[in-house]
mmCIF file with all atom_site columns, C-alpha atoms in Angstrom:
data_model
loop_
_atom_site.group_PDB
_atom_site.id
_atom_site.type_symbol
_atom_site.label_atom_id
_atom_site.label_alt_id
_atom_site.label_comp_id
_atom_site.label_asym_id
_atom_site.label_entity_id
_atom_site.label_seq_id
_atom_site.pdbx_PDB_ins_code
_atom_site.Cartn_x
_atom_site.Cartn_y
_atom_site.Cartn_z
_atom_site.occupancy
_atom_site.B_iso_or_equiv
_atom_site.pdbx_formal_charge
_atom_site.auth_seq_id
_atom_site.auth_comp_id
_atom_site.auth_asym_id
_atom_site.auth_atom_id
_atom_site.pdbx_PDB_model_num
ATOM 1   C CA . MET A 1 1   ? 145.274 99.737  108.454 1.00 0.00 ? 83  MET A CA 1
ATOM 2   C CA . PRO A 1 2   ? 142.001 97.749  108.785 1.00 0.00 ? 84  PRO A CA 1
ATOM 3   C CA . THR A 1 3   ? 142.197 93.967  107.798 1.00 0.00 ? 85  THR A CA 1
ATOM 4   C CA . SER A 1 4   ? 140.533 91.426  105.555 1.00 0.00 ? 86  SER A CA 1
ATOM 5   C CA . GLU A 1 5   ? 139.246 89.774  108.791 1.00 0.00 ? 87  GLU A CA 1
ATOM 6   C CA . GLY A 1 6   ? 138.179 93.045  110.504 1.00 0.00 ? 88  GLY A CA 1
ATOM 7   C CA . ASN A 1 7   ? 136.004 93.862  106.992 1.00 0.00 ? 89  ASN A CA 1
ATOM 8   C CA . GLY A 1 8   ? 134.357 90.521  107.039 1.00 0.00 ? 90  GLY A CA 1
ATOM 9   C CA . LEU A 1 9   ? 133.268 90.693  110.313 1.00 0.00 ? 91  LEU A CA 1
ATOM 10  C CA . ALA A 1 10  ? 132.105 94.231  109.688 1.00 0.00 ? 92  ALA A CA 1
ATOM 11  C CA . LEU A 1 11  ? 129.850 92.881  106.778 1.00 0.00 ? 93  LEU A CA 1
ATOM 12  C CA . ALA A 1 12  ? 128.785 89.933  108.449 1.00 0.00 ? 94  ALA A CA 1
ATOM 13  C CA . MET A 1 13  ? 127.076 92.136  111.131 1.00 0.00 ? 95  MET A CA 1
ATOM 14  C CA . MET A 1 14  ? 125.797 94.401  108.692 1.00 0.00 ? 96  MET A CA 1
ATOM 15  C CA . ALA A 1 15  ? 124.324 91.369  106.964 1.00 0.00 ? 97  ALA A CA 1
ATOM 16  C CA . ARG A 1 16  ? 122.688 90.306  110.081 1.00 0.00 ? 98  ARG A CA 1
ATOM 17  C CA . LEU A 1 17  ? 121.545 93.853  111.272 1.00 0.00 ? 99  LEU A CA 1
ATOM 18  C CA . PHE A 1 18  ? 119.958 93.965  107.963 1.00 0.00 ? 100 PHE A CA 1
ATOM 19  C CA . LEU A 1 19  ? 118.033 90.674  107.917 1.00 0.00 ? 101 LEU A CA 1
ATOM 20  C CA . VAL A 1 20  ? 116.843 91.172  111.255 1.00 0.00 ? 102 VAL A CA 1
ATOM 21  C CA . LEU A 1 21  ? 115.472 94.623  110.474 1.00 0.00 ? 103 LEU A CA 1
ATOM 22  C CA . GLY A 1 22  ? 114.359 93.632  107.287 1.00 0.00 ? 104 GLY A CA 1
ATOM 23  C CA . ARG A 1 23  ? 112.309 90.876  108.687 1.00 0.00 ? 105 ARG A CA 1
ATOM 24  C CA . LEU A 1 24  ? 111.037 92.935  111.688 1.00 0.00 ? 106 LEU A CA 1
ATOM 25  C CA . ALA A 1 25  ? 109.700 95.724  109.233 1.00 0.00 ? 107 ALA A CA 1
ATOM 26  C CA . GLY A 1 26  ? 107.980 93.077  106.859 1.00 0.00 ? 108 GLY A CA 1
ATOM 27  C CA . LEU A 1 27  ? 106.151 91.236  109.731 1.00 0.00 ? 109 LEU A CA 1
ATOM 28  C CA . LEU A 1 28  ? 105.408 94.428  111.397 1.00 0.00 ? 110 LEU A CA 1
ATOM 29  C CA . ALA A 1 29  ? 103.815 96.299  108.062 1.00 0.00 ? 111 ALA A CA 1
ATOM 30  C CA . ALA A 1 30  ? 102.205 92.795  107.103 1.00 0.00 ? 112 ALA A CA 1
ATOM 31  C CA . LEU A 1 31  ? 100.262 92.359  110.913 1.00 0.00 ? 113 LEU A CA 1
ATOM 32  C CA . SER A 1 32  ? 99.806  96.136  110.662 1.00 0.00 ? 114 SER A CA 1
ATOM 33  C CA . ALA A 1 33  ? 97.881  95.975  107.599 1.00 0.00 ? 115 ALA A CA 1
ATOM 34  C CA . ILE A 1 34  ? 96.031  92.746  108.168 1.00 0.00 ? 116 ILE A CA 1
ATOM 35  C CA . ALA A 1 35  ? 94.777  94.562  111.377 1.00 0.00 ? 117 ALA A CA 1
ATOM 36  C CA . LEU A 1 36  ? 93.792  97.702  109.863 1.00 0.00 ? 118 LEU A CA 1
ATOM 37  C CA . TYR A 1 37  ? 91.898  95.609  107.092 1.00 0.00 ? 119 TYR A CA 1
ATOM 38  C CA . ALA A 1 38  ? 90.097  94.232  109.762 1.00 0.00 ? 120 ALA A CA 1
ATOM 39  C CA . VAL A 1 39  ? 88.754  97.219  110.993 1.00 0.00 ? 121 VAL A CA 1
ATOM 40  C CA . LEU A 1 40  ? 88.026  98.666  107.642 1.00 0.00 ? 122 LEU A CA 1
ATOM 41  C CA . VAL A 1 41  ? 85.456  95.656  107.203 1.00 0.00 ? 123 VAL A CA 1
ATOM 42  C CA . PHE A 1 42  ? 84.162  95.189  110.451 1.00 0.00 ? 124 PHE A CA 1
ATOM 43  C CA . PHE A 1 43  ? 84.854  98.374  113.011 1.00 0.00 ? 125 PHE A CA 1
ATOM 44  C CA . ASN A 1 44  ? 84.865  101.051 110.168 1.00 0.00 ? 126 ASN A CA 1
ATOM 45  C CA . PRO A 1 45  ? 83.941  104.242 112.257 1.00 0.00 ? 127 PRO A CA 1
ATOM 46  C CA . TYR A 1 46  ? 83.276  106.080 108.740 1.00 0.00 ? 128 TYR A CA 1
ATOM 47  C CA . VAL A 1 47  ? 80.016  103.638 107.879 1.00 0.00 ? 129 VAL A CA 1
ATOM 48  C CA . SER A 1 48  ? 76.751  104.220 109.460 1.00 0.00 ? 130 SER A CA 1
ATOM 49  C CA . SER A 1 49  ? 76.856  100.192 110.091 1.00 0.00 ? 131 SER A CA 1
ATOM 50  C CA . PRO A 1 50  ? 80.158  98.736  110.736 1.00 0.00 ? 132 PRO A CA 1
ATOM 51  C CA . GLY A 1 51  ? 80.165  94.836  110.264 1.00 0.00 ? 133 GLY A CA 1
ATOM 52  C CA . GLN A 1 52  ? 76.484  94.927  109.384 1.00 0.00 ? 134 GLN A CA 1
ATOM 53  C CA . GLY A 1 53  ? 76.146  95.892  105.557 1.00 0.00 ? 135 GLY A CA 1
ATOM 54  C CA . GLY A 1 54  ? 78.163  99.224  105.887 1.00 0.00 ? 136 GLY A CA 1
ATOM 55  C CA . THR A 1 55  ? 80.468  97.992  103.417 1.00 0.00 ? 137 THR A CA 1
ATOM 56  C CA . ASP A 1 56  ? 79.654  96.235  100.273 1.00 0.00 ? 138 ASP A CA 1
ATOM 57  C CA . VAL A 1 57  ? 80.902  92.885  98.553  1.00 0.00 ? 139 VAL A CA 1
ATOM 58  C CA . THR A 1 58  ? 83.238  94.780  96.224  1.00 0.00 ? 140 THR A CA 1
ATOM 59  C CA . THR A 1 59  ? 85.298  96.217  99.613  1.00 0.00 ? 141 THR A CA 1
ATOM 60  C CA . HIS A 1 60  ? 85.142  92.366  101.062 1.00 0.00 ? 142 HIS A CA 1
ATOM 61  C CA . VAL A 1 61  ? 86.752  91.112  97.878  1.00 0.00 ? 143 VAL A CA 1
ATOM 62  C CA . VAL A 1 62  ? 89.465  93.757  97.604  1.00 0.00 ? 144 VAL A CA 1
ATOM 63  C CA . VAL A 1 63  ? 90.503  93.585  101.171 1.00 0.00 ? 145 VAL A CA 1
ATOM 64  C CA . ALA A 1 64  ? 90.536  89.542  100.916 1.00 0.00 ? 146 ALA A CA 1
ATOM 65  C CA . LEU A 1 65  ? 92.829  90.264  98.226  1.00 0.00 ? 147 LEU A CA 1
ATOM 66  C CA . MET A 1 66  ? 95.050  92.915  100.409 1.00 0.00 ? 148 MET A CA 1
ATOM 67  C CA . VAL A 1 67  ? 95.314  90.431  103.148 1.00 0.00 ? 149 VAL A CA 1
ATOM 68  C CA . VAL A 1 68  ? 96.215  87.628  100.917 1.00 0.00 ? 150 VAL A CA 1
ATOM 69  C CA . LEU A 1 69  ? 99.047  89.866  100.019 1.00 0.00 ? 151 LEU A CA 1
ATOM 70  C CA . ALA A 1 70  ? 99.755  91.013  103.479 1.00 0.00 ? 152 ALA A CA 1
ATOM 71  C CA . LEU A 1 71  ? 100.339 87.056  104.465 1.00 0.00 ? 153 LEU A CA 1
ATOM 72  C CA . THR A 1 72  ? 102.366 86.725  101.370 1.00 0.00 ? 154 THR A CA 1
ATOM 73  C CA . ALA A 1 73  ? 104.640 89.617  102.559 1.00 0.00 ? 155 ALA A CA 1
ATOM 74  C CA . ALA A 1 74  ? 104.710 88.238  105.973 1.00 0.00 ? 156 ALA A CA 1
ATOM 75  C CA . TRP A 1 75  ? 106.025 85.147  104.741 1.00 0.00 ? 157 TRP A CA 1
ATOM 76  C CA . ALA A 1 76  ? 108.309 86.753  102.314 1.00 0.00 ? 158 ALA A CA 1
ATOM 77  C CA . SER A 1 77  ? 109.951 88.445  105.312 1.00 0.00 ? 159 SER A CA 1
ATOM 78  C CA . LEU A 1 78  ? 110.342 85.523  107.142 1.00 0.00 ? 160 LEU A CA 1
ATOM 79  C CA . TYR A 1 79  ? 112.157 83.630  104.452 1.00 0.00 ? 161 TYR A CA 1
ATOM 80  C CA . GLY A 1 80  ? 114.138 86.703  103.504 1.00 0.00 ? 162 GLY A CA 1
ATOM 81  C CA . LYS A 1 81  ? 112.892 87.168  100.030 1.00 0.00 ? 163 LYS A CA 1
ATOM 82  C CA . PRO A 1 82  ? 113.112 90.572  98.924  1.00 0.00 ? 164 PRO A CA 1
ATOM 83  C CA . LEU A 1 83  ? 111.481 90.087  95.336  1.00 0.00 ? 165 LEU A CA 1
ATOM 84  C CA . VAL A 1 84  ? 108.538 88.580  96.752  1.00 0.00 ? 166 VAL A CA 1
ATOM 85  C CA . LEU A 1 85  ? 108.351 91.776  99.141  1.00 0.00 ? 167 LEU A CA 1
ATOM 86  C CA . VAL A 1 86  ? 109.033 94.140  95.890  1.00 0.00 ? 168 VAL A CA 1
ATOM 87  C CA . LEU A 1 87  ? 106.263 92.192  93.864  1.00 0.00 ? 169 LEU A CA 1
ATOM 88  C CA . THR A 1 88  ? 103.747 92.426  96.957  1.00 0.00 ? 170 THR A CA 1
ATOM 89  C CA . PHE A 1 89  ? 104.711 96.280  97.226  1.00 0.00 ? 171 PHE A CA 1
ATOM 90  C CA . LEU A 1 90  ? 103.720 96.779  93.863  1.00 0.00 ? 172 LEU A CA 1
ATOM 91  C CA . LEU A 1 91  ? 100.663 94.972  93.948  1.00 0.00 ? 173 LEU A CA 1
ATOM 92  C CA . SER A 1 92  ? 99.090  96.346  97.539  1.00 0.00 ? 174 SER A CA 1
ATOM 93  C CA . PHE A 1 93  ? 100.667 99.744  96.990  1.00 0.00 ? 175 PHE A CA 1
ATOM 94  C CA . VAL A 1 94  ? 99.890  101.136 93.428  1.00 0.00 ? 176 VAL A CA 1
ATOM 95  C CA . PRO A 1 95  ? 95.987  100.406 93.516  1.00 0.00 ? 177 PRO A CA 1
ATOM 96  C CA . PHE A 1 96  ? 95.133  100.718 97.072  1.00 0.00 ? 178 PHE A CA 1
ATOM 97  C CA . GLY A 1 97  ? 97.734  101.601 99.250  1.00 0.00 ? 179 GLY A CA 1
ATOM 98  C CA . LEU A 1 98  ? 98.489  105.311 97.271  1.00 0.00 ? 180 LEU A CA 1
ATOM 99  C CA . TYR A 1 99  ? 94.950  106.050 97.672  1.00 0.00 ? 181 TYR A CA 1
ATOM 100 C CA . MET A 1 100 ? 94.803  105.397 101.299 1.00 0.00 ? 182 MET A CA 1
ATOM 101 C CA . LEU A 1 101 ? 97.950  107.537 101.954 1.00 0.00 ? 183 LEU A CA 1
ATOM 102 C CA . GLY A 1 102 ? 95.819  110.235 100.489 1.00 0.00 ? 184 GLY A CA 1
ATOM 103 C CA . THR A 1 103 ? 92.753  109.620 102.976 1.00 0.00 ? 185 THR A CA 1
ATOM 104 C CA . PRO A 1 104 ? 92.481  111.806 106.125 1.00 0.00 ? 186 PRO A CA 1
ATOM 105 C CA . GLY A 1 105 ? 91.631  108.922 108.702 1.00 0.00 ? 187 GLY A CA 1
ATOM 106 C CA . VAL A 1 106 ? 93.408  106.073 110.265 1.00 0.00 ? 188 VAL A CA 1
ATOM 107 C CA . PHE A 1 107 ? 93.401  104.084 107.105 1.00 0.00 ? 189 PHE A CA 1
ATOM 108 C CA . PHE A 1 108 ? 96.427  106.532 106.047 1.00 0.00 ? 190 PHE A CA 1
ATOM 109 C CA . TRP A 1 109 ? 98.536  103.585 107.772 1.00 0.00 ? 191 TRP A CA 1
ATOM 110 C CA . ILE A 1 110 ? 97.454  100.951 105.408 1.00 0.00 ? 192 ILE A CA 1
ATOM 111 C CA . GLY A 1 111 ? 99.558  103.269 102.794 1.00 0.00 ? 193 GLY A CA 1
ATOM 112 C CA . VAL A 1 112 ? 102.122 103.348 105.285 1.00 0.00 ? 194 VAL A CA 1
ATOM 113 C CA . ALA A 1 113 ? 102.229 99.633  105.960 1.00 0.00 ? 195 ALA A CA 1
ATOM 114 C CA . ASP A 1 114 ? 102.896 99.238  102.229 1.00 0.00 ? 196 ASP A CA 1
ATOM 115 C CA . LEU A 1 115 ? 105.553 101.332 102.043 1.00 0.00 ? 197 LEU A CA 1
ATOM 116 C CA . LEU A 1 116 ? 107.280 99.374  104.517 1.00 0.00 ? 198 LEU A CA 1
ATOM 117 C CA . TYR A 1 117 ? 106.985 96.257  102.690 1.00 0.00 ? 199 TYR A CA 1
ATOM 118 C CA . LEU A 1 118 ? 109.453 98.078  100.355 1.00 0.00 ? 200 LEU A CA 1
ATOM 119 C CA . LEU A 1 119 ? 111.943 98.909  103.108 1.00 0.00 ? 201 LEU A CA 1
ATOM 120 C CA . ALA A 1 120 ? 111.714 95.325  104.392 1.00 0.00 ? 202 ALA A CA 1
ATOM 121 C CA . ALA A 1 121 ? 112.784 94.494  100.951 1.00 0.00 ? 203 ALA A CA 1
ATOM 122 C CA . LEU A 1 122 ? 115.662 96.914  100.630 1.00 0.00 ? 204 LEU A CA 1
ATOM 123 C CA . LEU A 1 123 ? 116.866 95.890  103.872 1.00 0.00 ? 205 LEU A CA 1
ATOM 124 C CA . LEU A 1 124 ? 116.824 91.848  103.033 1.00 0.00 ? 206 LEU A CA 1
ATOM 125 C CA . ALA A 1 125 ? 118.338 92.983  99.766  1.00 0.00 ? 207 ALA A CA 1
ATOM 126 C CA . GLY A 1 126 ? 120.816 94.760  101.356 1.00 0.00 ? 208 GLY A CA 1
ATOM 127 C CA . ALA A 1 127 ? 121.261 91.747  103.829 1.00 0.00 ? 209 ALA A CA 1
ATOM 128 C CA . ASN A 1 128 ? 121.735 89.347  100.753 1.00 0.00 ? 210 ASN A CA 1
ATOM 129 C CA . LEU A 1 129 ? 124.326 91.884  99.326  1.00 0.00 ? 211 LEU A CA 1
ATOM 130 C CA . SER A 1 130 ? 126.203 92.048  102.459 1.00 0.00 ? 212 SER A CA 1
ATOM 131 C CA . ALA A 1 131 ? 126.094 88.395  102.758 1.00 0.00 ? 213 ALA A CA 1
ATOM 132 C CA . LEU A 1 132 ? 127.522 87.935  99.298  1.00 0.00 ? 214 LEU A CA 1
ATOM 133 C CA . GLY A 1 133 ? 130.709 90.459  100.094 1.00 0.00 ? 215 GLY A CA 1
ATOM 134 C CA . VAL A 1 134 ? 131.157 88.618  103.268 1.00 0.00 ? 216 VAL A CA 1
ATOM 135 C CA . ARG A 1 135 ? 131.583 85.363  101.130 1.00 0.00 ? 217 ARG A CA 1
ATOM 136 C CA . ARG A 1 136 ? 133.914 86.785  98.069  1.00 0.00 ? 218 ARG A CA 1
ATOM 137 C CA . GLY A 1 137 ? 136.043 87.960  100.812 1.00 0.00 ? 219 GLY A CA 1
ATOM 138 C CA . ASN A 1 138 ? 136.319 84.721  102.405 1.00 0.00 ? 220 ASN A CA 1
ATOM 139 C CA . GLU A 1 139 ? 137.463 83.105  98.847  1.00 0.00 ? 221 GLU A CA 1
#
């Protein structure tokens, strides 16, 4: 029969694994999104003159807001804040990321990066729940 100690060790290892994977997924998603937003504004292959008036002011404003959300996601990933990551996912995916998932070009990956925010949030929430189980087992 498994012992309580063995279960506690397994939960602790699972919590640590989820924490590391959640942080990595969130950081990877945020850095990827920021890089893709830079390409969208400055090196866009789908406009006539990228970086020289090929995109309008509205695009720059939207991209600036999305970069702020990506930086927020990176912060939330580093500090293990799944609720902030869920909010970041909702604010970035619903208006913009979902649209980008429907595009046939390289910017499809912006939508994928936004979906990774949700995956990171779920992993971090799993880490928190596993850690809670470890603490309750030690009481």
